[in-house]
mmCIF file of C-alpha atoms in Angstrom:
data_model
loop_
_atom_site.group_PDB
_atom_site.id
_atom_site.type_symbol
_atom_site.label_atom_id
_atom_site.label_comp_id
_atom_site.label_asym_id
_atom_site.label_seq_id
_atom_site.Cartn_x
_atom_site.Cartn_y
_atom_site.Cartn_z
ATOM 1 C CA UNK Y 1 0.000 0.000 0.000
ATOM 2 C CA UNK Y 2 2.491 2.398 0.939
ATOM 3 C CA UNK Y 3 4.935 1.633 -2.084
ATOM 4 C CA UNK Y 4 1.314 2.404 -4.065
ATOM 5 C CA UNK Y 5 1.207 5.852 -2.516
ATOM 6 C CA UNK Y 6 4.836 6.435 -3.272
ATOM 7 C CA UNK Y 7 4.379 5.583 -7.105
ATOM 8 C CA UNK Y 8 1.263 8.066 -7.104
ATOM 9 C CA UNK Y 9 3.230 10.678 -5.489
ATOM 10 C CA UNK Y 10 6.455 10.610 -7.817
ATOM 11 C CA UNK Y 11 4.082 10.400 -10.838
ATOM 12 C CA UNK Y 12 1.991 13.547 -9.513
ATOM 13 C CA UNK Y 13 5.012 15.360 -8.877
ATOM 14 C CA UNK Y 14 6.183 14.535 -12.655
ATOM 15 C CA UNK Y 15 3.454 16.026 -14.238
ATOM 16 C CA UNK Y 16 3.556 18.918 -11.882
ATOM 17 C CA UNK Y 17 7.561 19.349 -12.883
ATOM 18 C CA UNK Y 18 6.243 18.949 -16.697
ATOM 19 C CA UNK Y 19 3.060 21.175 -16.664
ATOM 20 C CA UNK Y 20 4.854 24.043 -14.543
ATOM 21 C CA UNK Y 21 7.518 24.958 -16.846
ATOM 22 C CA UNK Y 22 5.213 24.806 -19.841
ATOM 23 C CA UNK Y 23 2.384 27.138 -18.303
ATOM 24 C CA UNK Y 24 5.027 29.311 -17.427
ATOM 25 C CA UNK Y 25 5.716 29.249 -20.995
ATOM 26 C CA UNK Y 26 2.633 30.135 -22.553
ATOM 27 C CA UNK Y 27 1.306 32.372 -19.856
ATOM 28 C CA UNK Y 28 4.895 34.705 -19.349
ATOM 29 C CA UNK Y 29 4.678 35.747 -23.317
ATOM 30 C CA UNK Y 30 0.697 37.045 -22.322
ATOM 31 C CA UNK Y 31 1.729 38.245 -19.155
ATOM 32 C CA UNK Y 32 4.530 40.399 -20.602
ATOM 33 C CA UNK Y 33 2.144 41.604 -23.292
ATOM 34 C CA UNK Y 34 -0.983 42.355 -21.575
ATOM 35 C CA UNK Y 35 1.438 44.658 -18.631
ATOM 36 C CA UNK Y 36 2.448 46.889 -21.875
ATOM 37 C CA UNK Y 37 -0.654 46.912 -24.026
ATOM 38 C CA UNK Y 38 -3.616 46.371 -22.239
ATOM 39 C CA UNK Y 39 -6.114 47.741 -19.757
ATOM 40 C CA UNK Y 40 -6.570 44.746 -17.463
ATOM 41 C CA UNK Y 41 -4.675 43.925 -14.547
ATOM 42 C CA UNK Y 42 -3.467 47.718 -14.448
ATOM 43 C CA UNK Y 43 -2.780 48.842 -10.337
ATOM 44 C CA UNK Y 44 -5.052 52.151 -9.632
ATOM 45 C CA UNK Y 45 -1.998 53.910 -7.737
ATOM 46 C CA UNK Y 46 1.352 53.433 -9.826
ATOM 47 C CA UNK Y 47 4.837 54.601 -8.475
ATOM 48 C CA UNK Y 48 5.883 56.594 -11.612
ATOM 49 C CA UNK Y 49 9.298 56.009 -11.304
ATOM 50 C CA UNK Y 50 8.502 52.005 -11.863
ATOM 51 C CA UNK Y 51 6.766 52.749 -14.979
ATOM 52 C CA UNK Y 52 8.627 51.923 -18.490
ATOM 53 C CA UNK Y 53 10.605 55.196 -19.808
ATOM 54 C CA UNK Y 54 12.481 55.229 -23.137
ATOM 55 C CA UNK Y 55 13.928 57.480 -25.630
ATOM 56 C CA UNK Y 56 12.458 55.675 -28.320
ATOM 57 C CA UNK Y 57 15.243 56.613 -30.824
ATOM 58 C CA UNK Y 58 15.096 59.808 -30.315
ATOM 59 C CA UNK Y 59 18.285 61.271 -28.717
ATOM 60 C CA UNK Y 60 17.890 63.194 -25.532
ATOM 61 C CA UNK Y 61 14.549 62.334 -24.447
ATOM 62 C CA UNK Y 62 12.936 60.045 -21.847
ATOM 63 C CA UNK Y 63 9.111 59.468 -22.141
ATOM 64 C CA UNK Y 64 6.806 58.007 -19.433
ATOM 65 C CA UNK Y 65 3.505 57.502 -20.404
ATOM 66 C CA UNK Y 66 1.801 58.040 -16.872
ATOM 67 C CA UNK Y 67 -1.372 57.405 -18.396
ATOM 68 C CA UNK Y 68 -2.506 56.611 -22.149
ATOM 69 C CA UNK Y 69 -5.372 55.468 -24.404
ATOM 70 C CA UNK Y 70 -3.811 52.510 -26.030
ATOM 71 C CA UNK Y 71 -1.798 51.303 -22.549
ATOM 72 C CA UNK Y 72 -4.589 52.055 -19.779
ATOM 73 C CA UNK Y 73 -7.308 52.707 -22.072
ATOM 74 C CA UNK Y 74 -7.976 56.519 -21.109
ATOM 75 C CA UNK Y 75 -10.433 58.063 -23.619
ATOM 76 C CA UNK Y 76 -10.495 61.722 -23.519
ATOM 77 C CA UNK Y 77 -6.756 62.463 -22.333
ATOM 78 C CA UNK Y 78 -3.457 61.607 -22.194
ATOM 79 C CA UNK Y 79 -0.809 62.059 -19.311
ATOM 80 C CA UNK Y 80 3.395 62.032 -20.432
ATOM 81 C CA UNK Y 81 6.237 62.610 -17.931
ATOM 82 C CA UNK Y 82 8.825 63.872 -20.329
ATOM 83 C CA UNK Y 83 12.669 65.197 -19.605
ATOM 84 C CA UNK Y 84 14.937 66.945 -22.638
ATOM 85 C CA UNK Y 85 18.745 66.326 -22.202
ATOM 86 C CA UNK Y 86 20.476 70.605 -22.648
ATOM 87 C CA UNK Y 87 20.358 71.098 -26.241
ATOM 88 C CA UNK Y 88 17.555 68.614 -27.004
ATOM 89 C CA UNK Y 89 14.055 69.271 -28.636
ATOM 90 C CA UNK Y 90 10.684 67.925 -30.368
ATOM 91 C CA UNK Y 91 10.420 67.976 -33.775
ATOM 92 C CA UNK Y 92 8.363 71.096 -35.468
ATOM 93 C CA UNK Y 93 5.190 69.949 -35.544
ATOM 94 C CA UNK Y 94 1.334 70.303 -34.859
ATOM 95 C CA UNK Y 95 -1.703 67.614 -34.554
ATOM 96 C CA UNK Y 96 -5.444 67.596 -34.050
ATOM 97 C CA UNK Y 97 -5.767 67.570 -30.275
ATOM 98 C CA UNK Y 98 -4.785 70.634 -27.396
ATOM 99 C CA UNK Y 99 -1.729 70.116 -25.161
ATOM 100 C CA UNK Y 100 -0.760 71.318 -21.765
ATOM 101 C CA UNK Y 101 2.773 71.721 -20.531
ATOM 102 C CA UNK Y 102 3.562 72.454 -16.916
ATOM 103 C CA UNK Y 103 7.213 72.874 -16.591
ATOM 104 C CA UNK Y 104 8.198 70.946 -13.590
ATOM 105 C CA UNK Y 105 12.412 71.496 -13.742
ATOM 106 C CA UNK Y 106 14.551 73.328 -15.873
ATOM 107 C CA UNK Y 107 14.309 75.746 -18.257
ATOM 108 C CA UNK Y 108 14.322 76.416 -22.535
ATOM 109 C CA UNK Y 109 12.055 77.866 -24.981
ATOM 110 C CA UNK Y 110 8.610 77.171 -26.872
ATOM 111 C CA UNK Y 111 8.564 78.188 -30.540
ATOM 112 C CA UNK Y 112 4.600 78.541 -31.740
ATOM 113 C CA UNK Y 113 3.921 80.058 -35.310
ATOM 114 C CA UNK Y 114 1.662 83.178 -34.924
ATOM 115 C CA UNK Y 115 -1.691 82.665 -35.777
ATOM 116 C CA UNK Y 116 -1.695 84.029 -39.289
ATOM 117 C CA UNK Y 117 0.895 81.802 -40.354
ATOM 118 C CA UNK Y 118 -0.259 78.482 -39.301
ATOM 119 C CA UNK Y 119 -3.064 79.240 -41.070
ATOM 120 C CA UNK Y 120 -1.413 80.176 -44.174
ATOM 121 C CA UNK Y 121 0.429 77.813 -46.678
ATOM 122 C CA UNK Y 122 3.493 77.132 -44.342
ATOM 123 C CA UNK Y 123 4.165 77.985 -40.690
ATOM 124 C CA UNK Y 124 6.800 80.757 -41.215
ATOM 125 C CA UNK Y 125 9.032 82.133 -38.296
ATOM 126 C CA UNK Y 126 7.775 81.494 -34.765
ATOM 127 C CA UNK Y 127 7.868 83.438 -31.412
ATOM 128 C CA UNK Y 128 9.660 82.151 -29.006
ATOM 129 C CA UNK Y 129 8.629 82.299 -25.516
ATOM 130 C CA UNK Y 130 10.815 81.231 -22.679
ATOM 131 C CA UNK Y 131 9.701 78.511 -20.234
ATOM 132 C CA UNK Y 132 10.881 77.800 -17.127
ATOM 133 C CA UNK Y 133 10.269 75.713 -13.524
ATOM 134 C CA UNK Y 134 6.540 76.160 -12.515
ATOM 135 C CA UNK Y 135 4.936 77.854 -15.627
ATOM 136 C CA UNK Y 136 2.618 76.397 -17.992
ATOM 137 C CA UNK Y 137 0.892 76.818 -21.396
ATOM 138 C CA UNK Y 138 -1.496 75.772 -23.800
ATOM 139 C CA UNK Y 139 -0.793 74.963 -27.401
ATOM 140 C CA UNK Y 140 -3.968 74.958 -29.575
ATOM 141 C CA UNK Y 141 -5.604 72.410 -31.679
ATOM 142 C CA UNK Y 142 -3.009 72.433 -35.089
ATOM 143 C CA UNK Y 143 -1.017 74.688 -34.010
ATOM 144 C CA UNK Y 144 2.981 74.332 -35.024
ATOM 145 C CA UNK Y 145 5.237 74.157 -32.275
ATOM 146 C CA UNK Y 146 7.993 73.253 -31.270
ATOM 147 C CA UNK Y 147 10.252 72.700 -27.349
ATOM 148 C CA UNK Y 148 13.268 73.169 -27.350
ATOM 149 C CA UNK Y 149 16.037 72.390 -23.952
ATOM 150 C CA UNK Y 150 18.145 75.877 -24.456
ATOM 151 C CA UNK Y 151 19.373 75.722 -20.978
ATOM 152 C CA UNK Y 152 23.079 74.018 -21.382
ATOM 153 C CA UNK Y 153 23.144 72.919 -17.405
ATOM 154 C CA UNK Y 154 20.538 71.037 -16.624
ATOM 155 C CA UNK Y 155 17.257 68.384 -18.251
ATOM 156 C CA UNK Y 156 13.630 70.318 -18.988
ATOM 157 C CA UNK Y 157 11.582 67.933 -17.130
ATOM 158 C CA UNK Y 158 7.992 68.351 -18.471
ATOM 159 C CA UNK Y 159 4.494 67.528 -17.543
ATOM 160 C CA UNK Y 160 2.067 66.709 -21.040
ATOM 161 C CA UNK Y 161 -1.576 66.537 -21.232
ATOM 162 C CA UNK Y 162 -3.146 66.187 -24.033
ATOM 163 C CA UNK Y 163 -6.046 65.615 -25.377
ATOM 164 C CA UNK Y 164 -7.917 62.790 -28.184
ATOM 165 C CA UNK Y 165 -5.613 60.240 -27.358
ATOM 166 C CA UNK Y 166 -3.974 58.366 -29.631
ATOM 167 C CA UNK Y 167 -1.973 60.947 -31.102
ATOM 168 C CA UNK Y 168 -1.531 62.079 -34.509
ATOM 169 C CA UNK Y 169 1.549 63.977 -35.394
ATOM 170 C CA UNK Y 170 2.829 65.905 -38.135
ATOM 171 C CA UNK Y 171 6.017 67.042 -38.335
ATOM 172 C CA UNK Y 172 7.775 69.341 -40.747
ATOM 173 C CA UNK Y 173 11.512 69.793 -41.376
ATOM 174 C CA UNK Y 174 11.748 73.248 -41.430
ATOM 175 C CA UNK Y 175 9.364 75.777 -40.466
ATOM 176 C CA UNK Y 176 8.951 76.921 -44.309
ATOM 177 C CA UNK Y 177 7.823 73.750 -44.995
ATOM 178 C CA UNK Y 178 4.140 73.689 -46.382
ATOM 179 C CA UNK Y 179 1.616 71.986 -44.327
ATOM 180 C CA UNK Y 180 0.630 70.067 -46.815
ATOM 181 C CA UNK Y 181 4.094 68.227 -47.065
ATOM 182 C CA UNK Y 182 4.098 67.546 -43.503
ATOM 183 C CA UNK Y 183 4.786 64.123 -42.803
ATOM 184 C CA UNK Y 184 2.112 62.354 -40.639
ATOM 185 C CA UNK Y 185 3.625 60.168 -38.130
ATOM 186 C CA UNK Y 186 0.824 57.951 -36.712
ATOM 187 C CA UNK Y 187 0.939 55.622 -34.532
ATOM 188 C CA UNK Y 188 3.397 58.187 -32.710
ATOM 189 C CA UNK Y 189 6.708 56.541 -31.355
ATOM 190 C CA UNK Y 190 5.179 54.877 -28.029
ATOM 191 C CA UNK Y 191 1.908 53.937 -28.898
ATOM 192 C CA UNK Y 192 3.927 51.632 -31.888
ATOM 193 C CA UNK Y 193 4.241 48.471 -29.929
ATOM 194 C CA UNK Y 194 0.162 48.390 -28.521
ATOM 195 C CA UNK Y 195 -1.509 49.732 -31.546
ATOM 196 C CA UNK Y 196 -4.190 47.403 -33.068
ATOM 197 C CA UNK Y 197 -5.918 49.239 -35.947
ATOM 198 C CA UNK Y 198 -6.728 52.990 -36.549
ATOM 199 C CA UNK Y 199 -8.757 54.603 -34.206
ATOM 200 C CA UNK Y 200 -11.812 56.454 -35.575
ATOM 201 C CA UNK Y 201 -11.124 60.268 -36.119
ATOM 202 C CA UNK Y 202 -13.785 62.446 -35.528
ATOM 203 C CA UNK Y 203 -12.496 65.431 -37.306
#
């Protein structure tokens, strides 16, 4: 009887030792997946400095995405912890949705076309408007614009609300570029790796 019990027990334990590693297999992969890219299984209350940052290829930057429509599944906003290495920028650009910036460290400079150019054929020479720790400002629906790090001693560390979530960006290479060559970059860099299929655009 015993040596039955035995037999049982090593050949439960062998399937255990089998299924384990293979569960772990299949399940990790999803796992991995679903903590990038989807809305379940998401903690309310997230320490921000746990949460993925990159540069995504683009020198000088680190993104956060503290909260976003294709990675938590917001629907009218979008939350980004950004810092600019000294010298660093965004590209000139403009897309469909408003943006906030509150300036949490550093300082540099905002470039915005004036209002009669980025609603002429191209967006022409901006103003610039210095930024620095604690202010904040708006940039309009399809507005060009552009952030630029101009302080050489220290990272812009901004906060980025904005809002129709995912975003659409076009960027230009110059500001004399005409809006209609403006490339569209869409998805945008970290919304690449969760994006399914366009969203609908309402505009």
């Amino acid at each position: 009887m015993l040596e039955r019990e035995v037999v049982r027990f090593q050949f439960r334990s062998s399937i255990c030792l089998t299924l384990i590693p293979l569960l772990t297999y299949l399940y990790l992969p999803a796992t991995i997946f679903a903590s990038k890219c989807s809305i379940n299984g998401f903690q309310l209350v997230k320490n921000i400095s746990e949460l993925p940052q990159s540069n995504y290829g683009r020198e000088g930057l680190s993104h956060i995405t503290v909260a976003g429509s294709l990675i938590h599944g917001t629907k009218e906003i979008e939350v980004w912890l950004q810092s600019f290495a000294p010298a660093s920028h965004t590209p000139i650009h403009r897309h469909s949705s408003e943006e906030v910036f509150v300036v949490l460290k550093g300082s540099g400079t905002l470039y915005l076309a004036s209002d009669s150019d980025s609603h002429g054929r191209y967006p022409g020479h901006p103003k610039a408007f210095p930024i620095f720790a604690n202010s904040t400002f708006v940039v309009p629906v399809n507005e060009v614009h552009q952030v630029w790090n101009s302080n050489n001693n220290e990272d812009l560390q901004v906060l980025v609300i904005i809002s129709r979530p995912p975003i659409k960006v076009f960027i230009y290479e110059d500001w004399l570029m005409p809006h209609t060559a403006a490339k569209l970059k869409y998805p945008y860099y970290w919304d690449e790796q969760c994006f399914d299929s366009p969203e609908k655009d309402e505009l």
